[in-house]
């Protein structure tokens, strides 16, 4: 690939990943908002409102249960045939399921069939999303220039903020409709609009070339025949640590976006649902700047320090945040949610974009990132909705229980940052996981790579990895060298 071709594909990869991320998080943020405020009334019996809320969040969690299976299935394909076409398949499945949610009948129309159909589509949506974000993460990390990998890898995640921002703005505008119109047809519009984003993403992704790292694997005939076996033997440690890193970021995100809204609009607090969604809007607006900024900072000071800052911030913020939410002041609630999402959550998301792909070797990177992301999505994101709604019902809206739950997630992630080596500048052509090589080797690789890299946009695709590959012969492999590195 020439320098011109590389630059064009880097831009195309960034746009492709951003649109996919925007679609995924528009759908998931919208689904979360609808779950907290609408779906309990549309798809369940009104006889027991508290239990209807728990059931609605239960279906919300079902989508997370499907994500690891989608990550396992598509991640395996991505490591065997490449990243590009998997991302085409996932956007079709995820976006198609979201669009069909917009035409579902309600409980009043078809009874118990309504929640059953919602479960089926939520499973399909989760199955596709299980590899979408992992694919976007791997795609950008493998395309990005080594010296600026944190920044470039974070750029598509602006799509996450844009999608969440768009969802909250659209939802706020919809709440201005008369209640009867909103509950009959207004809530369907954002799901039906997903079809437009699907077409845009498909057009871009069909023109995208395969990543340089995977092309190199094919040239050397090192593509893994059994990625699943490799990830559960050689890559297991990276998956476990990756799950720990994601607990606060993923769980905190969904707690601030969904549980906080259900909490402050409950009968005990009684805030206006339309007003409080501005907290999610402002948090997403902050994230548009904080995600690439923290990714950029991680290129300077390292992934681990930036990530640890976000985890510790959330740990300290948990108790005062939920106490302030319990006061019933709408302005305070908006500010708390905005800071929770824009600063606490996104200070971890920024460095994570490059950090997770850097943890895994080239032969099973897609699958490793997918497993770390999606298992944590079940344990943190999916469980946050179900457990949070249950805690609200069982404790009568006790804020302290939710604060302790969020603090526990933050403590797990803080501990995980002490288990992971610094991965900044790691050679993504390596087949060995970062956790399986010595810290000395990581430091040497980083120093030599950053000395050789220029300050530009990275030159050609070959140039992004050339310096790192040149250092490989000088490194000392600690233990268990990969058979593929012969």
GROMACS .gro file of C-alpha atoms in nm:
model
  486
    1UNK     CA    1   0.000   0.000   0.000
    2UNK     CA    2   0.144   0.338  -0.097
    3UNK     CA    3   0.143   0.635   0.137
    4UNK     CA    4  -0.151   0.790  -0.049
    5UNK     CA    5  -0.350   0.467  -0.040
    6UNK     CA    6  -0.272   0.423   0.329
    7UNK     CA    7  -0.387   0.777   0.413
    8UNK     CA    8  -0.710   0.724   0.220
    9UNK     CA    9  -0.778   0.392   0.391
   10UNK     CA   10  -0.698   0.537   0.734
   11UNK     CA   11  -0.962   0.805   0.678
   12UNK     CA   12  -1.206   0.548   0.544
   13UNK     CA   13  -1.144   0.317   0.840
   14UNK     CA   14  -1.202   0.605   1.082
   15UNK     CA   15  -1.527   0.705   0.914
   16UNK     CA   16  -1.644   0.345   0.882
   17UNK     CA   17  -1.580   0.270   1.247
   18UNK     CA   18  -1.735   0.598   1.359
   19UNK     CA   19  -2.060   0.541   1.171
   20UNK     CA   20  -2.086   0.187   1.306
   21UNK     CA   21  -2.020   0.306   1.660
   22UNK     CA   22  -2.276   0.584   1.618
   23UNK     CA   23  -2.539   0.336   1.500
   24UNK     CA   24  -2.467   0.089   1.780
   25UNK     CA   25  -2.476   0.344   2.057
   26UNK     CA   26  -2.768   0.537   1.912
   27UNK     CA   27  -2.967   0.215   1.925
   28UNK     CA   28  -2.841   0.110   2.266
   29UNK     CA   29  -2.878   0.453   2.423
   30UNK     CA   30  -3.225   0.488   2.274
   31UNK     CA   31  -3.316   0.140   2.393
   32UNK     CA   32  -3.188   0.228   2.741
   33UNK     CA   33  -3.391   0.549   2.750
   34UNK     CA   34  -3.701   0.369   2.625
   35UNK     CA   35  -3.648   0.087   2.876
   36UNK     CA   36  -3.626   0.325   3.169
   37UNK     CA   37  -3.924   0.537   3.070
   38UNK     CA   38  -4.143   0.371   2.803
   39UNK     CA   39  -4.105  -0.003   2.740
   40UNK     CA   40  -4.236  -0.106   3.082
   41UNK     CA   41  -4.566   0.053   2.985
   42UNK     CA   42  -4.574  -0.070   2.624
   43UNK     CA   43  -4.466  -0.433   2.644
   44UNK     CA   44  -4.583  -0.549   2.986
   45UNK     CA   45  -4.897  -0.558   3.192
   46UNK     CA   46  -4.972  -0.238   3.385
   47UNK     CA   47  -5.097  -0.433   3.687
   48UNK     CA   48  -4.758  -0.424   3.862
   49UNK     CA   49  -4.555  -0.120   3.750
   50UNK     CA   50  -4.244  -0.199   3.959
   51UNK     CA   51  -4.224  -0.553   3.825
   52UNK     CA   52  -4.284  -0.426   3.471
   53UNK     CA   53  -3.978  -0.202   3.510
   54UNK     CA   54  -3.770  -0.495   3.632
   55UNK     CA   55  -3.893  -0.708   3.340
   56UNK     CA   56  -3.815  -0.431   3.090
   57UNK     CA   57  -3.460  -0.406   3.220
   58UNK     CA   58  -3.445  -0.786   3.210
   59UNK     CA   59  -3.499  -0.777   2.833
   60UNK     CA   60  -3.246  -0.494   2.818
   61UNK     CA   61  -3.001  -0.735   2.982
   62UNK     CA   62  -3.090  -1.016   2.740
   63UNK     CA   63  -2.918  -0.823   2.464
   64UNK     CA   64  -2.599  -0.828   2.668
   65UNK     CA   65  -2.624  -1.204   2.717
   66UNK     CA   66  -2.617  -1.247   2.339
   67UNK     CA   67  -2.311  -1.028   2.293
   68UNK     CA   68  -2.042  -1.277   2.407
   69UNK     CA   69  -2.183  -1.537   2.168
   70UNK     CA   70  -2.180  -1.284   1.886
   71UNK     CA   71  -1.827  -1.187   1.983
   72UNK     CA   72  -1.718  -1.551   1.989
   73UNK     CA   73  -1.878  -1.629   1.653
   74UNK     CA   74  -1.777  -1.318   1.459
   75UNK     CA   75  -1.446  -1.280   1.643
   76UNK     CA   76  -1.342  -1.625   1.527
   77UNK     CA   77  -1.435  -1.537   1.169
   78UNK     CA   78  -1.253  -1.204   1.197
   79UNK     CA   79  -0.931  -1.378   1.299
   80UNK     CA   80  -0.965  -1.635   1.021
   81UNK     CA   81  -1.082  -1.441   0.716
   82UNK     CA   82  -1.018  -1.078   0.815
   83UNK     CA   83  -1.179  -0.778   0.982
   84UNK     CA   84  -1.351  -0.609   0.689
   85UNK     CA   85  -1.635  -0.844   0.591
   86UNK     CA   86  -1.721  -0.926   0.950
   87UNK     CA   87  -1.794  -0.558   1.005
   88UNK     CA   88  -2.029  -0.563   0.706
   89UNK     CA   89  -2.220  -0.859   0.852
   90UNK     CA   90  -2.245  -0.715   1.202
   91UNK     CA   91  -2.381  -0.378   1.090
   92UNK     CA   92  -2.653  -0.554   0.888
   93UNK     CA   93  -2.759  -0.780   1.175
   94UNK     CA   94  -2.743  -0.518   1.446
   95UNK     CA   95  -2.905  -0.241   1.244
   96UNK     CA   96  -3.170  -0.467   1.094
   97UNK     CA   97  -3.285  -0.587   1.436
   98UNK     CA   98  -3.300  -0.231   1.565
   99UNK     CA   99  -3.511  -0.121   1.270
  100UNK     CA  100  -3.758  -0.404   1.325
  101UNK     CA  101  -3.809  -0.300   1.689
  102UNK     CA  102  -3.980   0.005   1.544
  103UNK     CA  103  -4.261  -0.205   1.395
  104UNK     CA  104  -4.330  -0.433   1.694
  105UNK     CA  105  -4.685  -0.467   1.830
  106UNK     CA  106  -4.742  -0.374   2.196
  107UNK     CA  107  -4.873  -0.579   2.490
  108UNK     CA  108  -5.214  -0.420   2.451
  109UNK     CA  109  -5.229  -0.540   2.089
  110UNK     CA  110  -5.095  -0.897   2.107
  111UNK     CA  111  -5.044  -0.972   2.476
  112UNK     CA  112  -4.749  -1.183   2.583
  113UNK     CA  113  -4.627  -1.217   2.222
  114UNK     CA  114  -4.508  -0.855   2.238
  115UNK     CA  115  -4.228  -0.908   2.495
  116UNK     CA  116  -4.135  -1.238   2.325
  117UNK     CA  117  -4.076  -1.062   1.992
  118UNK     CA  118  -3.884  -0.789   2.173
  119UNK     CA  119  -3.659  -1.054   2.329
  120UNK     CA  120  -3.590  -1.213   1.989
  121UNK     CA  121  -3.491  -0.883   1.829
  122UNK     CA  122  -3.291  -0.781   2.133
  123UNK     CA  123  -3.098  -1.109   2.105
  124UNK     CA  124  -3.026  -1.045   1.735
  125UNK     CA  125  -2.923  -0.687   1.812
  126UNK     CA  126  -2.688  -0.804   2.086
  127UNK     CA  127  -2.545  -1.085   1.872
  128UNK     CA  128  -2.441  -0.838   1.603
  129UNK     CA  129  -2.319  -0.576   1.848
  130UNK     CA  130  -2.103  -0.841   2.014
  131UNK     CA  131  -1.842  -0.803   1.742
  132UNK     CA  132  -1.918  -0.459   1.602
  133UNK     CA  133  -1.733  -0.252   1.859
  134UNK     CA  134  -1.451  -0.504   1.894
  135UNK     CA  135  -1.408  -0.498   1.517
  136UNK     CA  136  -1.401  -0.119   1.507
  137UNK     CA  137  -1.144  -0.116   1.789
  138UNK     CA  138  -0.915  -0.369   1.621
  139UNK     CA  139  -0.956  -0.210   1.279
  140UNK     CA  140  -0.845   0.132   1.397
  141UNK     CA  141  -0.562   0.007   1.618
  142UNK     CA  142  -0.419  -0.195   1.328
  143UNK     CA  143  -0.449   0.095   1.084
  144UNK     CA  144  -0.328   0.371   1.315
  145UNK     CA  145   0.031   0.504   1.319
  146UNK     CA  146   0.218   0.355   1.617
  147UNK     CA  147   0.318   0.685   1.773
  148UNK     CA  148  -0.038   0.822   1.760
  149UNK     CA  149  -0.231   0.497   1.804
  150UNK     CA  150  -0.410   0.612   2.118
  151UNK     CA  151  -0.545   0.922   1.946
  152UNK     CA  152  -0.643   0.758   1.617
  153UNK     CA  153  -0.796   0.453   1.789
  154UNK     CA  154  -1.010   0.685   1.999
  155UNK     CA  155  -1.147   0.882   1.702
  156UNK     CA  156  -1.415   0.625   1.601
  157UNK     CA  157  -1.538   0.630   1.959
  158UNK     CA  158  -1.651   0.983   1.899
  159UNK     CA  159  -1.924   0.789   1.718
  160UNK     CA  160  -2.024   0.646   2.056
  161UNK     CA  161  -2.066   0.996   2.194
  162UNK     CA  162  -2.237   1.119   1.877
  163UNK     CA  163  -2.477   0.824   1.881
  164UNK     CA  164  -2.556   0.871   2.249
  165UNK     CA  165  -2.590   1.246   2.202
  166UNK     CA  166  -2.822   1.201   1.905
  167UNK     CA  167  -3.032   0.949   2.097
  168UNK     CA  168  -3.079   1.177   2.395
  169UNK     CA  169  -3.163   1.479   2.175
  170UNK     CA  170  -3.410   1.277   1.967
  171UNK     CA  171  -3.567   1.132   2.281
  172UNK     CA  172  -3.604   1.478   2.434
  173UNK     CA  173  -3.775   1.607   2.118
  174UNK     CA  174  -4.005   1.306   2.116
  175UNK     CA  175  -4.111   1.372   2.476
  176UNK     CA  176  -4.245   1.708   2.358
  177UNK     CA  177  -4.512   1.520   2.165
  178UNK     CA  178  -4.849   1.470   2.333
  179UNK     CA  179  -4.825   1.162   2.553
  180UNK     CA  180  -5.079   0.969   2.346
  181UNK     CA  181  -4.891   1.035   2.020
  182UNK     CA  182  -4.556   0.953   2.178
  183UNK     CA  183  -4.676   0.622   2.322
  184UNK     CA  184  -4.862   0.517   2.004
  185UNK     CA  185  -4.615   0.600   1.724
  186UNK     CA  186  -4.356   0.859   1.833
  187UNK     CA  187  -4.130   0.608   2.011
  188UNK     CA  188  -4.101   0.403   1.690
  189UNK     CA  189  -3.941   0.676   1.478
  190UNK     CA  190  -3.579   0.656   1.604
  191UNK     CA  191  -3.566   0.280   1.555
  192UNK     CA  192  -3.699   0.305   1.201
  193UNK     CA  193  -3.442   0.577   1.129
  194UNK     CA  194  -3.162   0.324   1.194
  195UNK     CA  195  -3.208   0.201   0.838
  196UNK     CA  196  -3.045   0.518   0.704
  197UNK     CA  197  -2.730   0.471   0.911
  198UNK     CA  198  -2.707   0.110   0.795
  199UNK     CA  199  -2.693   0.216   0.430
  200UNK     CA  200  -2.425   0.476   0.498
  201UNK     CA  201  -2.209   0.229   0.692
  202UNK     CA  202  -2.244  -0.040   0.426
  203UNK     CA  203  -2.138   0.198   0.150
  204UNK     CA  204  -1.822   0.298   0.338
  205UNK     CA  205  -1.725  -0.050   0.456
  206UNK     CA  206  -1.763  -0.208   0.115
  207UNK     CA  207  -1.478   0.016  -0.007
  208UNK     CA  208  -1.246  -0.048   0.287
  209UNK     CA  209  -0.927  -0.255   0.244
  210UNK     CA  210  -0.812  -0.519   0.492
  211UNK     CA  211  -0.585  -0.405   0.778
  212UNK     CA  212  -0.204  -0.416   0.731
  213UNK     CA  213  -0.161  -0.645   1.033
  214UNK     CA  214  -0.395  -0.912   0.898
  215UNK     CA  215  -0.244  -0.887   0.550
  216UNK     CA  216   0.094  -0.956   0.709
  217UNK     CA  217  -0.046  -1.265   0.883
  218UNK     CA  218  -0.174  -1.396   0.550
  219UNK     CA  219   0.158  -1.331   0.376
  220UNK     CA  220   0.346  -1.525   0.644
  221UNK     CA  221   0.079  -1.799   0.650
  222UNK     CA  222   0.030  -1.747   1.024
  223UNK     CA  223  -0.348  -1.700   1.029
  224UNK     CA  224  -0.486  -1.900   1.324
  225UNK     CA  225  -0.680  -2.210   1.224
  226UNK     CA  226  -0.835  -2.242   1.571
  227UNK     CA  227  -0.860  -1.894   1.728
  228UNK     CA  228  -1.097  -2.022   1.998
  229UNK     CA  229  -0.844  -2.274   2.125
  230UNK     CA  230  -0.573  -2.009   2.126
  231UNK     CA  231  -0.780  -1.753   2.315
  232UNK     CA  232  -0.873  -2.001   2.587
  233UNK     CA  233  -0.515  -2.123   2.627
  234UNK     CA  234  -0.269  -1.845   2.542
  235UNK     CA  235  -0.509  -1.550   2.554
  236UNK     CA  236  -0.706  -1.632   2.869
  237UNK     CA  237  -0.511  -1.396   3.098
  238UNK     CA  238  -0.561  -1.103   2.863
  239UNK     CA  239  -0.936  -1.168   2.848
  240UNK     CA  240  -0.966  -1.180   3.227
  241UNK     CA  241  -0.770  -0.857   3.277
  242UNK     CA  242  -0.963  -0.693   2.992
  243UNK     CA  243  -1.291  -0.781   3.164
  244UNK     CA  244  -1.166  -0.621   3.483
  245UNK     CA  245  -1.067  -0.306   3.297
  246UNK     CA  246  -1.413  -0.277   3.146
  247UNK     CA  247  -1.624  -0.320   3.463
  248UNK     CA  248  -1.628   0.047   3.568
  249UNK     CA  249  -1.630   0.192   3.217
  250UNK     CA  250  -1.912  -0.025   3.082
  251UNK     CA  251  -2.113  -0.066   3.401
  252UNK     CA  252  -2.081   0.299   3.494
  253UNK     CA  253  -2.189   0.407   3.149
  254UNK     CA  254  -2.515   0.214   3.160
  255UNK     CA  255  -2.583   0.308   3.522
  256UNK     CA  256  -2.559   0.678   3.440
  257UNK     CA  257  -2.756   0.641   3.116
  258UNK     CA  258  -3.036   0.413   3.235
  259UNK     CA  259  -3.050   0.341   3.608
  260UNK     CA  260  -2.991   0.705   3.704
  261UNK     CA  261  -3.280   0.811   3.481
  262UNK     CA  262  -3.511   0.545   3.625
  263UNK     CA  263  -3.404   0.650   3.975
  264UNK     CA  264  -3.461   1.024   3.943
  265UNK     CA  265  -3.790   0.987   3.754
  266UNK     CA  266  -3.931   0.733   4.001
  267UNK     CA  267  -4.225   0.825   4.223
  268UNK     CA  268  -3.991   0.881   4.518
  269UNK     CA  269  -3.788   1.152   4.338
  270UNK     CA  270  -4.034   1.267   4.070
  271UNK     CA  271  -3.816   1.458   3.823
  272UNK     CA  272  -3.927   1.535   3.470
  273UNK     CA  273  -3.802   1.264   3.233
  274UNK     CA  274  -3.743   1.501   2.943
  275UNK     CA  275  -3.530   1.742   3.145
  276UNK     CA  276  -3.303   1.481   3.304
  277UNK     CA  277  -3.206   1.329   2.969
  278UNK     CA  278  -3.006   1.648   2.913
  279UNK     CA  279  -2.752   1.500   3.154
  280UNK     CA  280  -2.686   1.222   2.902
  281UNK     CA  281  -2.675   1.481   2.625
  282UNK     CA  282  -2.415   1.697   2.799
  283UNK     CA  283  -2.214   1.392   2.903
  284UNK     CA  284  -2.196   1.278   2.542
  285UNK     CA  285  -2.102   1.628   2.430
  286UNK     CA  286  -1.815   1.630   2.679
  287UNK     CA  287  -1.716   1.283   2.557
  288UNK     CA  288  -1.670   1.406   2.202
  289UNK     CA  289  -1.370   1.595   2.335
  290UNK     CA  290  -1.262   1.386   2.636
  291UNK     CA  291  -1.234   1.052   2.452
  292UNK     CA  292  -0.980   1.160   2.185
  293UNK     CA  293  -0.809   1.387   2.441
  294UNK     CA  294  -0.746   1.103   2.687
  295UNK     CA  295  -0.643   0.880   2.396
  296UNK     CA  296  -0.392   1.146   2.294
  297UNK     CA  297  -0.264   1.184   2.650
  298UNK     CA  298  -0.216   0.806   2.670
  299UNK     CA  299   0.019   0.837   2.371
  300UNK     CA  300   0.231   1.071   2.582
  301UNK     CA  301   0.222   0.928   2.934
  302UNK     CA  302   0.101   0.571   2.876
  303UNK     CA  303  -0.232   0.387   2.875
  304UNK     CA  304  -0.225   0.268   3.237
  305UNK     CA  305  -0.193   0.607   3.417
  306UNK     CA  306  -0.480   0.761   3.220
  307UNK     CA  307  -0.701   0.457   3.265
  308UNK     CA  308  -0.630   0.445   3.639
  309UNK     CA  309  -0.723   0.811   3.673
  310UNK     CA  310  -1.070   0.743   3.530
  311UNK     CA  311  -1.127   0.439   3.753
  312UNK     CA  312  -1.018   0.619   4.070
  313UNK     CA  313  -1.226   0.924   3.979
  314UNK     CA  314  -1.536   0.705   3.948
  315UNK     CA  315  -1.455   0.531   4.276
  316UNK     CA  316  -1.437   0.864   4.460
  317UNK     CA  317  -1.736   1.009   4.270
  318UNK     CA  318  -1.979   0.720   4.331
  319UNK     CA  319  -2.118   0.808   4.675
  320UNK     CA  320  -2.152   1.186   4.628
  321UNK     CA  321  -2.299   1.132   4.282
  322UNK     CA  322  -2.588   0.914   4.395
  323UNK     CA  323  -2.648   1.126   4.703
  324UNK     CA  324  -2.681   1.434   4.483
  325UNK     CA  325  -2.915   1.247   4.248
  326UNK     CA  326  -3.139   1.166   4.546
  327UNK     CA  327  -3.191   1.535   4.631
  328UNK     CA  328  -3.447   1.585   4.354
  329UNK     CA  329  -3.282   1.890   4.199
  330UNK     CA  330  -3.296   1.866   3.820
  331UNK     CA  331  -2.998   2.096   3.753
  332UNK     CA  332  -2.781   1.901   3.998
  333UNK     CA  333  -2.893   1.569   3.849
  334UNK     CA  334  -2.808   1.685   3.497
  335UNK     CA  335  -2.462   1.795   3.613
  336UNK     CA  336  -2.394   1.467   3.796
  337UNK     CA  337  -2.488   1.251   3.498
  338UNK     CA  338  -2.288   1.472   3.260
  339UNK     CA  339  -1.972   1.452   3.475
  340UNK     CA  340  -2.018   1.079   3.534
  341UNK     CA  341  -2.037   1.005   3.163
  342UNK     CA  342  -1.815   1.278   3.021
  343UNK     CA  343  -1.528   1.256   3.270
  344UNK     CA  344  -1.538   0.934   3.476
  345UNK     CA  345  -1.648   0.690   3.204
  346UNK     CA  346  -1.475   0.851   2.907
  347UNK     CA  347  -1.140   0.895   3.083
  348UNK     CA  348  -1.126   0.514   3.071
  349UNK     CA  349  -1.275   0.476   2.725
  350UNK     CA  350  -1.012   0.699   2.560
  351UNK     CA  351  -0.703   0.487   2.640
  352UNK     CA  352  -0.903   0.164   2.623
  353UNK     CA  353  -0.951   0.201   2.247
  354UNK     CA  354  -0.583   0.124   2.184
  355UNK     CA  355  -0.509  -0.067   2.504
  356UNK     CA  356  -0.734  -0.368   2.447
  357UNK     CA  357  -0.600  -0.449   2.097
  358UNK     CA  358  -0.245  -0.402   2.228
  359UNK     CA  359  -0.305  -0.666   2.494
  360UNK     CA  360  -0.352  -0.944   2.238
  361UNK     CA  361  -0.133  -1.110   1.977
  362UNK     CA  362  -0.207  -1.076   1.608
  363UNK     CA  363  -0.341  -1.430   1.557
  364UNK     CA  364  -0.634  -1.395   1.799
  365UNK     CA  365  -0.665  -1.018   1.853
  366UNK     CA  366  -1.020  -0.979   1.721
  367UNK     CA  367  -1.151  -1.267   1.929
  368UNK     CA  368  -0.959  -1.156   2.238
  369UNK     CA  369  -1.092  -0.801   2.225
  370UNK     CA  370  -1.445  -0.928   2.155
  371UNK     CA  371  -1.438  -1.167   2.451
  372UNK     CA  372  -1.298  -0.908   2.691
  373UNK     CA  373  -1.550  -0.647   2.579
  374UNK     CA  374  -1.859  -0.863   2.563
  375UNK     CA  375  -1.820  -1.078   2.871
  376UNK     CA  376  -1.768  -0.758   3.066
  377UNK     CA  377  -2.075  -0.614   2.892
  378UNK     CA  378  -2.282  -0.896   3.044
  379UNK     CA  379  -2.126  -0.872   3.389
  380UNK     CA  380  -2.122  -0.493   3.406
  381UNK     CA  381  -2.356  -0.336   3.149
  382UNK     CA  382  -2.631  -0.598   3.134
  383UNK     CA  383  -2.624  -0.679   3.504
  384UNK     CA  384  -2.622  -0.309   3.590
  385UNK     CA  385  -2.965  -0.268   3.434
  386UNK     CA  386  -3.129  -0.575   3.587
  387UNK     CA  387  -2.963  -0.551   3.927
  388UNK     CA  388  -3.003  -0.174   3.943
  389UNK     CA  389  -3.377  -0.193   3.867
  390UNK     CA  390  -3.417  -0.475   4.118
  391UNK     CA  391  -3.230  -0.279   4.386
  392UNK     CA  392  -3.453   0.020   4.320
  393UNK     CA  393  -3.764  -0.197   4.366
  394UNK     CA  394  -3.637  -0.393   4.669
  395UNK     CA  395  -3.500  -0.097   4.863
  396UNK     CA  396  -3.766   0.157   4.773
  397UNK     CA  397  -3.515   0.373   4.587
  398UNK     CA  398  -3.225   0.367   4.836
  399UNK     CA  399  -2.944   0.566   4.675
  400UNK     CA  400  -2.668   0.424   4.896
  401UNK     CA  401  -2.710   0.072   4.754
  402UNK     CA  402  -2.661   0.201   4.399
  403UNK     CA  403  -2.361   0.409   4.509
  404UNK     CA  404  -2.192   0.106   4.666
  405UNK     CA  405  -2.261  -0.101   4.355
  406UNK     CA  406  -2.095   0.158   4.131
  407UNK     CA  407  -1.803   0.194   4.373
  408UNK     CA  408  -1.752  -0.184   4.361
  409UNK     CA  409  -1.729  -0.176   3.981
  410UNK     CA  410  -1.478   0.109   4.003
  411UNK     CA  411  -1.270  -0.076   4.262
  412UNK     CA  412  -1.248  -0.383   4.038
  413UNK     CA  413  -1.122  -0.174   3.746
  414UNK     CA  414  -0.875   0.015   3.964
  415UNK     CA  415  -0.730  -0.318   4.078
  416UNK     CA  416  -0.711  -0.440   3.717
  417UNK     CA  417  -0.492  -0.144   3.617
  418UNK     CA  418  -0.223  -0.281   3.850
  419UNK     CA  419  -0.227  -0.619   3.670
  420UNK     CA  420  -0.176  -0.499   3.313
  421UNK     CA  421   0.163  -0.400   3.166
  422UNK     CA  422   0.208  -0.073   2.981
  423UNK     CA  423   0.121  -0.141   2.617
  424UNK     CA  424   0.186   0.197   2.456
  425UNK     CA  425   0.376   0.157   2.128
  426UNK     CA  426   0.350  -0.223   2.118
  427UNK     CA  427   0.417  -0.397   1.783
  428UNK     CA  428   0.078  -0.529   1.668
  429UNK     CA  429   0.246  -0.777   1.433
  430UNK     CA  430   0.358  -0.980   1.734
  431UNK     CA  431   0.166  -1.301   1.789
  432UNK     CA  432   0.232  -1.317   2.163
  433UNK     CA  433   0.001  -1.146   2.414
  434UNK     CA  434   0.135  -0.852   2.615
  435UNK     CA  435   0.078  -1.037   2.942
  436UNK     CA  436   0.304  -1.324   2.828
  437UNK     CA  437   0.621  -1.123   2.773
  438UNK     CA  438   0.851  -0.955   3.023
  439UNK     CA  439   0.804  -0.595   3.133
  440UNK     CA  440   1.160  -0.524   3.024
  441UNK     CA  441   1.071  -0.628   2.672
  442UNK     CA  442   0.765  -0.402   2.669
  443UNK     CA  443   0.973  -0.104   2.781
  444UNK     CA  444   1.243  -0.175   2.523
  445UNK     CA  445   0.988  -0.211   2.243
  446UNK     CA  446   0.822   0.116   2.339
  447UNK     CA  447   1.147   0.312   2.361
  448UNK     CA  448   1.285   0.188   2.029
  449UNK     CA  449   0.954   0.225   1.845
  450UNK     CA  450   0.901   0.582   1.963
  451UNK     CA  451   1.259   0.674   1.871
  452UNK     CA  452   1.215   0.544   1.519
  453UNK     CA  453   0.863   0.683   1.457
  454UNK     CA  454   0.827   1.030   1.314
  455UNK     CA  455   0.586   1.294   1.439
  456UNK     CA  456   0.362   1.285   1.130
  457UNK     CA  457   0.058   1.083   1.054
  458UNK     CA  458   0.255   0.764   1.023
  459UNK     CA  459   0.347   0.745   0.654
  460UNK     CA  460   0.255   0.428   0.474
  461UNK     CA  461   0.092   0.124   0.632
  462UNK     CA  462   0.425  -0.052   0.625
  463UNK     CA  463   0.586   0.245   0.798
  464UNK     CA  464   0.352   0.225   1.094
  465UNK     CA  465   0.500  -0.108   1.193
  466UNK     CA  466   0.848  -0.104   1.043
  467UNK     CA  467   1.028   0.038   1.344
  468UNK     CA  468   0.850  -0.197   1.582
  469UNK     CA  469   0.932  -0.498   1.365
  470UNK     CA  470   1.294  -0.392   1.348
  471UNK     CA  471   1.317  -0.414   1.726
  472UNK     CA  472   1.179  -0.767   1.737
  473UNK     CA  473   1.516  -0.926   1.667
  474UNK     CA  474   1.674  -0.738   1.960
  475UNK     CA  475   1.411  -0.840   2.215
  476UNK     CA  476   1.443  -1.115   2.471
  477UNK     CA  477   1.134  -1.331   2.486
  478UNK     CA  478   1.063  -1.434   2.842
  479UNK     CA  479   0.866  -1.760   2.839
  480UNK     CA  480   0.639  -1.973   2.618
  481UNK     CA  481   0.726  -1.826   2.278
  482UNK     CA  482   0.451  -1.874   2.025
  483UNK     CA  483   0.501  -2.163   1.784
  484UNK     CA  484   0.409  -1.922   1.506
  485UNK     CA  485   0.717  -1.710   1.581
  486UNK     CA  486   0.962  -1.962   1.444
   0.00000   0.00000   0.00000
